[in-house]
Amino acid sequence: MIREEDVYKIGKLGKTHGVKGEISFLFDDDVFDSVDADYLVLNIDGIFVPFFLEEYRFKSDSNAIVKFEDIDTQERVQELTGCDVYFPRALVAEDDGPFTLSFLIGFDLVDASSGKTVGRIASVDDSTLNILFELEDGKLIPASEELIEDIDQKARVVRMRLPEGLLNL
């Protein structure tokens, strides 16, 4: 069984494309193209289900057309429209190079100077030039690379050097 902490969100399925089971995939992270993965994970009614990739092609830098194995009709793929798409954390090794901030959703954020846990990262707000981590309690923390001191993937912890007074806002 795939658990939520074993995956991280990389996008969402859009509209069907054609009549042979293809679907538009809007993504924020193209890790599925750079890491050897045979499948993507879809959230179907709260259950994480692996779907094996038959093929995909890029339409732009944030959109691809995807064909899953054993999904051969427009009617079958239409059931997947709007599903969130996730990628297995286990397939992204620490030495694979840089990963996107979305990978850090679910990690605990720790203030490096005090050692205290500030909260758990619930989402990444990249709608403005200043990217923010949104914590589960609603606090917004700048997701600047200059502030991140360490990322421990095994412990699922991000240590940040937070500016004094930021947590009091």
CSV table of C-alpha atoms in Angstrom, one decimal:
chain,number,residue,atom,x,y,z
A,1,MET,CA,0.0,0.0,0.0
A,2,ILE,CA,1.3,3.4,-0.9
A,3,ARG,CA,1.2,6.0,1.9
A,4,GLU,CA,1.0,9.8,1.5
A,5,GLU,CA,4.4,10.2,3.1
A,6,ASP,CA,6.0,7.9,0.5
A,7,VAL,CA,5.1,10.2,-2.4
A,8,TYR,CA,5.0,13.9,-3.3
A,9,LYS,CA,2.8,15.9,-5.6
A,10,ILE,CA,4.2,16.8,-9.0
A,11,GLY,CA,1.1,17.8,-10.9
A,12,LYS,CA,-2.5,17.2,-12.0
A,13,LEU,CA,-4.2,15.4,-14.9
A,14,GLY,CA,-6.1,17.7,-17.2
A,15,LYS,CA,-8.4,17.0,-20.2
A,16,THR,CA,-8.4,13.9,-22.3
A,17,HIS,CA,-6.4,14.1,-25.5
A,18,GLY,CA,-7.7,12.2,-28.5
A,19,VAL,CA,-9.6,8.9,-28.4
A,20,LYS,CA,-6.8,6.4,-27.6
A,21,GLY,CA,-6.5,6.9,-23.9
A,22,GLU,CA,-4.1,9.9,-23.7
A,23,ILE,CA,-4.5,12.7,-21.2
A,24,SER,CA,-3.0,16.1,-20.5
A,25,PHE,CA,-0.6,16.2,-17.6
A,26,LEU,CA,0.1,19.6,-16.0
A,27,PHE,CA,3.3,19.3,-13.9
A,28,ASP,CA,5.5,21.5,-11.7
A,29,ASP,CA,8.3,18.9,-11.5
A,30,ASP,CA,9.6,16.9,-14.5
A,31,VAL,CA,11.3,14.3,-12.2
A,32,PHE,CA,9.4,11.6,-14.1
A,33,ASP,CA,11.6,12.4,-17.1
A,34,SER,CA,14.9,12.6,-15.4
A,35,VAL,CA,14.6,9.7,-13.0
A,36,ASP,CA,14.1,6.2,-14.2
A,37,ALA,CA,10.5,5.5,-13.2
A,38,ASP,CA,8.0,3.2,-14.9
A,39,TYR,CA,5.0,4.6,-13.1
A,40,LEU,CA,3.3,7.6,-11.6
A,41,VAL,CA,1.0,7.6,-8.6
A,42,LEU,CA,-2.5,9.0,-8.8
A,43,ASN,CA,-4.7,9.9,-5.9
A,44,ILE,CA,-8.0,8.2,-6.6
A,45,ASP,CA,-10.7,8.8,-4.0
A,46,GLY,CA,-8.0,9.2,-1.3
A,47,ILE,CA,-6.1,6.0,-2.3
A,48,PHE,CA,-2.7,6.2,-3.9
A,49,VAL,CA,-2.6,4.0,-7.0
A,50,PRO,CA,0.4,3.3,-9.3
A,51,PHE,CA,-0.3,3.8,-13.0
A,52,PHE,CA,2.4,2.5,-15.4
A,53,LEU,CA,3.5,4.8,-18.2
A,54,GLU,CA,3.2,3.5,-21.7
A,55,GLU,CA,4.5,6.7,-23.2
A,56,TYR,CA,4.6,10.5,-22.9
A,57,ARG,CA,5.6,13.5,-24.9
A,58,PHE,CA,6.1,17.1,-23.8
A,59,LYS,CA,3.8,19.8,-25.2
A,60,SER,CA,5.6,22.6,-23.2
A,61,ASP,CA,7.8,22.9,-20.2
A,62,SER,CA,4.9,22.3,-17.8
A,63,ASN,CA,2.5,20.1,-19.9
A,64,ALA,CA,2.8,16.6,-21.3
A,65,ILE,CA,0.5,14.2,-23.0
A,66,VAL,CA,0.6,10.9,-21.1
A,67,LYS,CA,-0.6,7.4,-22.1
A,68,PHE,CA,-0.9,4.9,-19.3
A,69,GLU,CA,-0.8,1.1,-19.8
A,70,ASP,CA,-4.1,-0.6,-20.2
A,71,ILE,CA,-6.0,2.7,-20.6
A,72,ASP,CA,-7.0,2.5,-24.2
A,73,THR,CA,-10.2,4.5,-24.6
A,74,GLN,CA,-11.3,8.1,-24.1
A,75,GLU,CA,-14.0,6.9,-21.7
A,76,ARG,CA,-11.5,5.1,-19.4
A,77,VAL,CA,-9.0,7.9,-19.3
A,78,GLN,CA,-11.8,10.5,-18.7
A,79,GLU,CA,-12.3,8.9,-15.2
A,80,LEU,CA,-8.8,10.1,-14.3
A,81,THR,CA,-9.4,13.8,-15.3
A,82,GLY,CA,-8.5,16.1,-12.4
A,83,CYS,CA,-6.6,13.5,-10.4
A,84,ASP,CA,-3.5,14.7,-8.5
A,85,VAL,CA,-0.3,13.1,-9.7
A,86,TYR,CA,2.5,12.0,-7.3
A,87,PHE,CA,6.0,10.7,-7.6
A,88,PRO,CA,7.6,8.1,-5.3
A,89,ARG,CA,10.1,9.7,-2.9
A,90,ALA,CA,12.1,6.5,-2.8
A,91,LEU,CA,13.0,6.9,-6.5
A,92,VAL,CA,14.6,10.3,-5.9
A,93,ALA,CA,18.0,9.5,-4.3
A,94,GLU,CA,19.9,12.2,-2.4
A,95,ASP,CA,22.7,12.1,-5.0
A,96,ASP,CA,20.3,12.5,-8.0
A,97,GLY,CA,21.0,16.3,-7.9
A,98,PRO,CA,18.6,19.1,-7.2
A,99,PHE,CA,14.9,18.4,-6.6
A,100,THR,CA,12.0,20.8,-6.6
A,101,LEU,CA,10.6,22.4,-3.4
A,102,SER,CA,7.4,20.3,-3.8
A,103,PHE,CA,9.6,17.3,-2.8
A,104,LEU,CA,9.8,18.9,0.7
A,105,ILE,CA,6.0,18.9,1.4
A,106,GLY,CA,5.4,16.8,4.5
A,107,PHE,CA,8.9,17.6,5.9
A,108,ASP,CA,9.3,19.3,9.3
A,109,LEU,CA,10.8,22.8,9.2
A,110,VAL,CA,13.3,23.4,12.0
A,111,ASP,CA,14.8,26.8,13.0
A,112,ALA,CA,18.5,26.2,12.8
A,113,SER,CA,19.4,28.8,15.4
A,114,SER,CA,17.0,27.6,18.1
A,115,GLY,CA,16.7,23.9,17.0
A,116,LYS,CA,12.9,24.1,17.5
A,117,THR,CA,10.5,22.7,15.1
A,118,VAL,CA,8.5,25.5,13.5
A,119,GLY,CA,5.9,23.3,11.8
A,120,ARG,CA,5.3,20.8,8.9
A,121,ILE,CA,5.4,22.0,5.3
A,122,ALA,CA,1.9,21.6,3.8
A,123,SER,CA,2.4,23.3,0.4
A,124,VAL,CA,4.6,25.5,-1.7
A,125,ASP,CA,3.2,28.8,-2.8
A,126,ASP,CA,5.0,29.7,-6.0
A,127,SER,CA,2.3,32.1,-7.3
A,128,THR,CA,4.5,35.1,-6.8
A,129,LEU,CA,8.2,35.9,-7.3
A,130,ASN,CA,8.9,35.2,-3.6
A,131,ILE,CA,8.3,31.5,-3.2
A,132,LEU,CA,6.9,30.5,0.3
A,133,PHE,CA,6.5,27.3,2.3
A,134,GLU,CA,3.0,27.2,3.8
A,135,LEU,CA,3.0,25.3,7.0
A,136,GLU,CA,0.1,23.2,8.3
A,137,ASP,CA,-0.9,26.0,10.7
A,138,GLY,CA,-1.0,28.6,7.9
A,139,LYS,CA,2.3,30.3,8.6
A,140,LEU,CA,4.2,31.4,5.5
A,141,ILE,CA,8.0,31.0,5.5
A,142,PRO,CA,10.2,32.3,2.6
A,143,ALA,CA,11.5,29.3,0.7
A,144,SER,CA,14.8,31.0,-0.2
A,145,GLU,CA,17.7,28.7,-0.9
A,146,GLU,CA,19.9,31.1,1.0
A,147,LEU,CA,18.0,30.4,4.2
A,148,ILE,CA,18.0,26.6,3.8
A,149,GLU,CA,21.0,25.2,5.7
A,150,ASP,CA,20.3,21.4,5.5
A,151,ILE,CA,17.8,18.9,4.1
A,152,ASP,CA,17.7,15.5,5.8
A,153,GLN,CA,15.7,13.3,3.5
A,154,LYS,CA,15.8,10.3,5.8
A,155,ALA,CA,14.5,12.3,8.9
A,156,ARG,CA,12.3,14.4,6.6
A,157,VAL,CA,13.6,17.6,8.1
A,158,VAL,CA,14.5,21.0,6.5
A,159,ARG,CA,16.8,23.2,8.7
A,160,MET,CA,16.5,26.9,7.9
A,161,ARG,CA,18.2,30.0,9.2
A,162,LEU,CA,15.1,32.1,9.8
A,163,PRO,CA,15.4,35.9,10.1
A,164,GLU,CA,14.9,37.1,13.7
A,165,GLY,CA,11.2,38.1,14.3
A,166,LEU,CA,9.8,36.2,11.3
A,167,LEU,CA,7.9,33.8,13.4
A,168,ASN,CA,6.3,36.6,15.3
A,169,LEU,CA,4.5,38.1,12.3
